[in-house]
GROMACS .gro file of C-alpha atoms in nm:
model
  320
    1MET     CA    1   1.129  -6.687   2.213
    2HIS     CA    2   1.218  -7.040   2.098
    3ASP     CA    3   1.317  -7.324   2.326
    4THR     CA    4   1.684  -7.416   2.358
    5ALA     CA    5   1.795  -7.600   2.043
    6ASP     CA    6   1.860  -7.973   2.081
    7PRO     CA    7   2.116  -8.125   1.842
    8LEU     CA    8   1.936  -8.461   1.877
    9ASP     CA    9   1.604  -8.331   1.747
   10ALA     CA   10   1.382  -8.501   1.489
   11PRO     CA   11   1.507  -8.594   1.138
   12ASP     CA   12   1.593  -8.288   0.935
   13PRO     CA   13   1.301  -8.147   0.736
   14LEU     CA   14   1.526  -7.889   0.571
   15GLY     CA   15   1.742  -7.920   0.264
   16PHE     CA   16   2.079  -7.743   0.282
   17LEU     CA   17   2.259  -7.658  -0.041
   18VAL     CA   18   2.623  -7.555  -0.005
   19ILE     CA   19   2.791  -7.403  -0.310
   20GLY     CA   20   3.169  -7.384  -0.319
   21GLU     CA   21   3.508  -7.540  -0.350
   22CYS     CA   22   3.666  -7.861  -0.230
   23VAL     CA   23   4.038  -7.851  -0.152
   24ALA     CA   24   4.288  -8.125  -0.071
   25ASP     CA   25   4.473  -7.983   0.233
   26ILE     CA   26   4.834  -8.104   0.245
   27VAL     CA   27   4.933  -8.050   0.608
   28ARG     CA   28   5.306  -8.007   0.664
   29LEU     CA   29   5.459  -8.038   1.008
   30PRO     CA   30   5.829  -8.021   1.099
   31HIS     CA   31   5.996  -8.364   1.104
   32GLU     CA   32   5.677  -8.544   0.998
   33ALA     CA   33   5.547  -8.688   0.671
   34ASP     CA   34   5.287  -8.479   0.487
   35ARG     CA   35   4.926  -8.557   0.573
   36VAL     CA   36   4.646  -8.501   0.320
   37HIS     CA   37   4.305  -8.404   0.457
   38PRO     CA   38   3.982  -8.333   0.270
   39GLY     CA   39   3.913  -7.960   0.295
   40GLY     CA   40   3.777  -7.646   0.141
   41SER     CA   41   3.562  -7.417   0.355
   42PRO     CA   42   3.225  -7.481   0.182
   43ALA     CA   43   3.295  -7.856   0.165
   44ASN     CA   44   3.375  -7.854   0.538
   45VAL     CA   45   3.044  -7.682   0.614
   46ALA     CA   46   2.850  -7.935   0.404
   47TYR     CA   47   3.031  -8.218   0.583
   48GLY     CA   48   2.969  -8.061   0.924
   49LEU     CA   49   2.595  -8.025   0.855
   50ALA     CA   50   2.570  -8.387   0.743
   51ARG     CA   51   2.758  -8.502   1.055
   52LEU     CA   52   2.498  -8.317   1.259
   53GLY     CA   53   2.214  -8.502   1.087
   54ARG     CA   54   2.118  -8.234   0.836
   55CYS     CA   55   2.027  -8.307   0.473
   56SER     CA   56   2.329  -8.157   0.297
   57THR     CA   57   2.405  -8.122  -0.075
   58LEU     CA   58   2.732  -7.977  -0.205
   59LEU     CA   59   2.752  -7.818  -0.551
   60THR     CA   60   3.122  -7.815  -0.639
   61GLN     CA   61   3.404  -7.919  -0.871
   62LEU     CA   62   3.616  -8.231  -0.822
   63GLY     CA   63   3.887  -8.359  -1.052
   64PRO     CA   64   3.926  -8.725  -1.157
   65ASP     CA   65   4.237  -8.762  -0.940
   66ASP     CA   66   4.347  -8.896  -0.603
   67GLY     CA   67   4.250  -8.574  -0.427
   68GLY     CA   68   3.905  -8.576  -0.584
   69ARG     CA   69   3.843  -8.938  -0.489
   70LEU     CA   70   3.965  -8.878  -0.133
   71ILE     CA   71   3.732  -8.581  -0.089
   72ALA     CA   72   3.433  -8.752  -0.253
   73ASP     CA   73   3.469  -9.058  -0.029
   74HIS     CA   74   3.505  -8.836   0.277
   75LEU     CA   75   3.195  -8.629   0.202
   76THR     CA   76   2.968  -8.914   0.102
   77SER     CA   77   3.071  -9.114   0.411
   78ALA     CA   78   2.885  -8.853   0.618
   79GLY     CA   79   2.585  -8.851   0.384
   80VAL     CA   80   2.665  -8.540   0.179
   81VAL     CA   81   2.503  -8.551  -0.166
   82LEU     CA   82   2.758  -8.441  -0.426
   83ARG     CA   83   2.660  -8.242  -0.734
   84THR     CA   84   2.936  -8.146  -0.977
   85ASP     CA   85   2.942  -7.960  -1.306
   86GLY     CA   86   3.142  -8.230  -1.486
   87SER     CA   87   3.469  -8.036  -1.480
   88ILE     CA   88   3.786  -8.238  -1.542
   89ALA     CA   89   4.020  -7.975  -1.397
   90PRO     CA   90   4.254  -8.103  -1.123
   91THR     CA   91   4.112  -8.099  -0.772
   92PRO     CA   92   4.229  -7.781  -0.596
   93SER     CA   93   4.497  -7.823  -0.332
   94ALA     CA   94   4.646  -7.619  -0.050
   95SER     CA   95   4.969  -7.669   0.138
   96VAL     CA   96   4.903  -7.597   0.504
   97ALA     CA   97   5.195  -7.515   0.736
   98LEU     CA   98   5.105  -7.507   1.106
   99ASP     CA   99   5.278  -7.283   1.357
  100ALA     CA  100   5.349  -7.369   1.720
  101GLY     CA  101   4.992  -7.277   1.816
  102GLY     CA  102   4.835  -7.496   1.548
  103ARG     CA  103   4.738  -7.197   1.332
  104PRO     CA  104   4.752  -7.264   0.956
  105ALA     CA  105   4.920  -7.069   0.677
  106TYR     CA  106   4.812  -7.169   0.326
  107THR     CA  107   4.970  -7.190  -0.020
  108PHE     CA  108   4.709  -7.259  -0.289
  109ASP     CA  109   4.690  -7.431  -0.627
  110ILE     CA  110   4.331  -7.359  -0.727
  111THR     CA  111   4.117  -7.290  -1.031
  112TRP     CA  112   3.744  -7.226  -0.998
  113THR     CA  113   3.533  -7.241  -1.314
  114LEU     CA  114   3.198  -7.365  -1.181
  115SER     CA  115   2.922  -7.367  -1.442
  116ALA     CA  116   2.552  -7.357  -1.364
  117VAL     CA  117   2.388  -7.673  -1.227
  118VAL     CA  118   2.018  -7.680  -1.143
  119PRO     CA  119   1.944  -7.835  -0.799
  120GLU     CA  120   1.737  -8.153  -0.811
  121ARG     CA  121   1.498  -7.994  -0.561
  122PRO     CA  122   1.473  -7.639  -0.429
  123PRO     CA  123   1.678  -7.603  -0.108
  124HIS     CA  124   1.545  -7.445   0.208
  125HIS     CA  125   1.881  -7.289   0.291
  126VAL     CA  126   2.184  -7.198   0.078
  127HIS     CA  127   2.536  -7.148   0.213
  128THR     CA  128   2.837  -7.018   0.022
  129GLY     CA  129   3.158  -6.826   0.068
  130SER     CA  130   3.535  -6.844   0.061
  131ILE     CA  131   3.719  -6.872  -0.270
  132ALA     CA  132   3.405  -6.975  -0.458
  133ALA     CA  133   3.240  -6.636  -0.413
  134VAL     CA  134   3.534  -6.422  -0.527
  135MET     CA  135   3.742  -6.619  -0.779
  136GLU     CA  136   3.629  -6.580  -1.138
  137PRO     CA  137   3.492  -6.716  -1.359
  138GLY     CA  138   3.313  -6.944  -1.112
  139ALA     CA  139   3.219  -6.665  -0.869
  140ALA     CA  140   2.969  -6.523  -1.119
  141THR     CA  141   2.791  -6.860  -1.124
  142VAL     CA  142   2.780  -6.869  -0.745
  143VAL     CA  143   2.635  -6.520  -0.709
  144ALA     CA  144   2.377  -6.584  -0.982
  145ALA     CA  145   2.268  -6.906  -0.810
  146VAL     CA  146   2.230  -6.732  -0.474
  147GLU     CA  147   2.031  -6.450  -0.631
  148SER     CA  148   1.790  -6.694  -0.792
  149LEU     CA  149   1.751  -6.921  -0.487
  150ARG     CA  150   1.717  -6.660  -0.213
  151THR     CA  151   1.354  -6.589  -0.304
  152THR     CA  152   1.257  -6.927  -0.155
  153ALA     CA  153   1.557  -7.004   0.070
  154THR     CA  154   1.749  -6.833   0.346
  155VAL     CA  155   2.116  -6.766   0.272
  156SER     CA  156   2.437  -6.771   0.476
  157TYR     CA  157   2.781  -6.649   0.377
  158ASP     CA  158   3.137  -6.673   0.512
  159PRO     CA  159   3.400  -6.465   0.329
  160ASN     CA  160   3.678  -6.685   0.475
  161VAL     CA  161   3.937  -6.445   0.337
  162ARG     CA  162   4.243  -6.591   0.165
  163PRO     CA  163   4.452  -6.282   0.079
  164ALA     CA  164   4.665  -6.460  -0.182
  165LEU     CA  165   4.351  -6.541  -0.383
  166MET     CA  166   4.142  -6.228  -0.328
  167GLY     CA  167   4.300  -6.015  -0.602
  168ASP     CA  168   4.267  -5.637  -0.591
  169HIS     CA  169   4.160  -5.530  -0.242
  170ALA     CA  170   3.890  -5.281  -0.346
  171THR     CA  171   3.737  -5.529  -0.591
  172ALA     CA  172   3.744  -5.804  -0.330
  173VAL     CA  173   3.565  -5.583  -0.076
  174ARG     CA  174   3.294  -5.501  -0.330
  175ARG     CA  175   3.243  -5.872  -0.404
  176VAL     CA  176   3.224  -5.955  -0.034
  177GLU     CA  177   2.975  -5.677   0.029
  178ARG     CA  178   2.760  -5.798  -0.261
  179CYS     CA  179   2.741  -6.142  -0.101
  180VAL     CA  180   2.671  -5.991   0.242
  181ALA     CA  181   2.374  -5.799   0.101
  182LEU     CA  182   2.230  -6.122  -0.043
  183SER     CA  183   2.256  -6.308   0.288
  184ASP     CA  184   2.044  -6.356   0.600
  185VAL     CA  185   2.335  -6.482   0.814
  186VAL     CA  186   2.700  -6.378   0.777
  187LYS     CA  187   2.994  -6.524   0.966
  188ALA     CA  188   3.346  -6.379   0.953
  189SER     CA  189   3.661  -6.409   1.162
  190ASP     CA  190   3.832  -6.112   1.321
  191GLU     CA  191   4.122  -6.178   1.080
  192ASP     CA  192   3.881  -6.159   0.784
  193LEU     CA  193   3.756  -5.820   0.905
  194ASP     CA  194   4.109  -5.691   0.967
  195TRP     CA  195   4.199  -5.765   0.604
  196LEU     CA  196   3.875  -5.632   0.456
  197TYR     CA  197   3.852  -5.320   0.675
  198PRO     CA  198   4.189  -5.238   0.837
  199GLY     CA  199   4.160  -5.045   1.162
  200ARG     CA  200   3.784  -5.088   1.202
  201SER     CA  201   3.615  -5.264   1.492
  202PRO     CA  202   3.393  -5.570   1.446
  203GLU     CA  203   3.106  -5.367   1.589
  204SER     CA  204   3.130  -5.099   1.320
  205VAL     CA  205   3.158  -5.352   1.036
  206ALA     CA  206   2.866  -5.555   1.169
  207ALA     CA  207   2.653  -5.241   1.197
  208GLU     CA  208   2.734  -5.150   0.837
  209TRP     CA  209   2.651  -5.500   0.711
  210LEU     CA  210   2.325  -5.512   0.906
  211ALA     CA  211   2.228  -5.173   0.762
  212THR     CA  212   2.235  -5.315   0.407
  213GLY     CA  213   1.899  -5.479   0.475
  214GLY     CA  214   2.042  -5.823   0.402
  215PRO     CA  215   2.171  -5.998   0.716
  216ALA     CA  216   1.961  -6.047   1.026
  217LEU     CA  217   2.258  -6.194   1.212
  218VAL     CA  218   2.634  -6.128   1.189
  219LEU     CA  219   2.868  -6.368   1.368
  220VAL     CA  220   3.234  -6.284   1.437
  221THR     CA  221   3.479  -6.548   1.555
  222ARG     CA  222   3.785  -6.445   1.758
  223GLY     CA  223   3.977  -6.769   1.809
  224ALA     CA  224   4.068  -6.825   2.174
  225ASP     CA  225   3.877  -6.507   2.266
  226GLY     CA  226   3.542  -6.660   2.174
  227ALA     CA  227   3.281  -6.515   1.941
  228LEU     CA  228   3.042  -6.224   1.899
  229ALA     CA  229   2.697  -6.201   1.746
  230PHE     CA  230   2.521  -5.889   1.626
  231THR     CA  231   2.158  -5.823   1.533
  232PRO     CA  232   2.001  -5.486   1.454
  233GLY     CA  233   1.904  -5.447   1.819
  234ALA     CA  234   2.144  -5.656   2.025
  235ARG     CA  235   2.495  -5.789   2.079
  236ALA     CA  236   2.589  -6.124   2.234
  237VAL     CA  237   2.921  -6.279   2.330
  238VAL     CA  238   3.041  -6.628   2.421
  239GLY     CA  239   3.382  -6.741   2.539
  240ALA     CA  240   3.581  -7.016   2.374
  241PRO     CA  241   3.544  -7.348   2.558
  242ARG     CA  242   3.862  -7.478   2.715
  243THR     CA  243   4.023  -7.746   2.504
  244GLU     CA  244   4.359  -7.892   2.408
  245VAL     CA  245   4.433  -7.749   2.063
  246VAL     CA  246   4.574  -7.993   1.807
  247ASP     CA  247   4.525  -7.759   1.513
  248THR     CA  248   4.272  -7.496   1.406
  249VAL     CA  249   4.211  -7.627   1.052
  250GLY     CA  250   3.838  -7.614   0.982
  251ALA     CA  251   3.747  -7.447   1.312
  252GLY     CA  252   3.556  -7.161   1.148
  253ASP     CA  253   3.370  -7.402   0.922
  254ALA     CA  254   3.267  -7.615   1.221
  255PHE     CA  255   3.150  -7.294   1.391
  256MET     CA  256   2.940  -7.217   1.081
  257SER     CA  257   2.782  -7.562   1.057
  258GLY     CA  258   2.710  -7.559   1.431
  259ALA     CA  259   2.542  -7.219   1.403
  260LEU     CA  260   2.328  -7.327   1.107
  261HIS     CA  261   2.236  -7.647   1.288
  262ALA     CA  262   2.114  -7.449   1.589
  263LEU     CA  263   1.924  -7.197   1.375
  264ALA     CA  264   1.749  -7.485   1.199
  265ALA     CA  265   1.659  -7.643   1.534
  266HIS     CA  266   1.501  -7.312   1.635
  267GLY     CA  267   1.294  -7.309   1.313
  268LEU     CA  268   1.468  -6.996   1.183
  269LEU     CA  269   1.585  -7.114   0.839
  270GLY     CA  270   1.399  -7.159   0.512
  271SER     CA  271   1.139  -6.925   0.369
  272ALA     CA  272   0.903  -7.009   0.655
  273GLY     CA  273   1.169  -6.919   0.911
  274ARG     CA  274   1.300  -6.597   0.758
  275ALA     CA  275   1.062  -6.365   0.944
  276GLY     CA  276   1.157  -6.527   1.274
  277LEU     CA  277   1.525  -6.505   1.191
  278HIS     CA  278   1.494  -6.133   1.127
  279ALA     CA  279   1.324  -6.096   1.465
  280ILE     CA  280   1.565  -6.327   1.654
  281ASP     CA  281   1.583  -6.260   2.029
  282PRO     CA  282   1.901  -6.232   2.240
  283VAL     CA  283   1.849  -6.561   2.426
  284THR     CA  284   1.824  -6.752   2.099
  285VAL     CA  285   2.128  -6.572   1.960
  286THR     CA  286   2.329  -6.679   2.265
  287ASP     CA  287   2.215  -7.038   2.223
  288VAL     CA  288   2.325  -7.033   1.859
  289LEU     CA  289   2.666  -6.903   1.968
  290ARG     CA  290   2.695  -7.180   2.230
  291HIS     CA  291   2.634  -7.449   1.971
  292ALA     CA  292   2.873  -7.290   1.723
  293ALA     CA  293   3.152  -7.241   1.979
  294ALA     CA  294   3.120  -7.598   2.108
  295SER     CA  295   3.137  -7.734   1.753
  296ALA     CA  296   3.455  -7.536   1.684
  297ALA     CA  297   3.614  -7.642   2.015
  298LEU     CA  298   3.560  -8.010   1.938
  299THR     CA  299   3.716  -7.962   1.595
  300VAL     CA  300   4.036  -7.793   1.713
  301ALA     CA  301   4.092  -8.076   1.960
  302ARG     CA  302   4.167  -8.317   1.673
  303ALA     CA  303   4.365  -8.309   1.352
  304GLY     CA  304   4.222  -8.163   1.033
  305ALA     CA  305   3.872  -8.040   0.955
  306ASN     CA  306   3.694  -8.304   1.162
  307PRO     CA  307   3.372  -8.156   1.302
  308PRO     CA  308   3.153  -8.328   1.561
  309ASP     CA  309   2.850  -8.542   1.508
  310ALA     CA  310   2.525  -8.460   1.685
  311ARG     CA  311   2.594  -8.672   1.993
  312GLU     CA  312   2.940  -8.524   2.042
  313LEU     CA  313   2.802  -8.172   2.016
  314HIS     CA  314   2.519  -8.251   2.255
  315ALA     CA  315   2.763  -8.391   2.510
  316ALA     CA  316   2.990  -8.085   2.482
  317LEU     CA  317   2.723  -7.823   2.536
  318PRO     CA  318   2.704  -7.843   2.919
  319ARG     CA  319   3.074  -7.748   2.930
  320VAL     CA  320   3.026  -7.429   2.721
   0.00000   0.00000   0.00000
């Protein structure tokens, strides 16, 4: 068993490569002017990892426009290294309408045509998901990159389902399951699972995903009801920390970056950590959930996808 992970541990020896889209989130509230926030699930994860002191590179597309410049400045301010394929397509955007509980509903204007880019150095861990892994033609590039890199890197995946962009349901499920089988860690929300597998419990879906021989760990977020974690031999649960919710934009991405941060602190990522990850014990799983839930709670307490830095996360953990 590993010691409890400390977010203020030594400088990051790992290299994280995140592959996926950036999106300019246009947040619309009643009786208020529109607010534009840097977003996109993979971009949020890359930003969250960098905020937590991890070496984070994002392979993405950004247009030569105001949205692209806003997002690039935002990401690099945290230390994210940007790699783009030279596309001149407009930066994707999403109109985000928030309900009374701060929950977002999205309307998208997105194209995803990512072409292959060779990383400057082999990463220790690769994360992908969301639109990037299902929207063609770029999704084929993403899957090919993960297939080639997973021989020397651990892989995580978040389907982050956006029904309006998923296309045919059966095809979308097959694409998601292909990515699951390539991954060591999978995170999904209960809403993702409800769309992918209507009427099925998180436990049954997690068991099916674990049986593919890919994931060692499946994480399921449940909003205010906390989160679950599944391994081949165990199940863990953590409640959602009490917090004043401003909005839930980026909460799942902060959960993901917090989980990856904790797994790295436990030495369970990268080719050298894969065996340990696939033998992860229940106490360590619970600690990973605590870090992830605290990261998400800090994010929902402020506007936009604004995940914590390492000191904020460290200070929040005693309250989880």
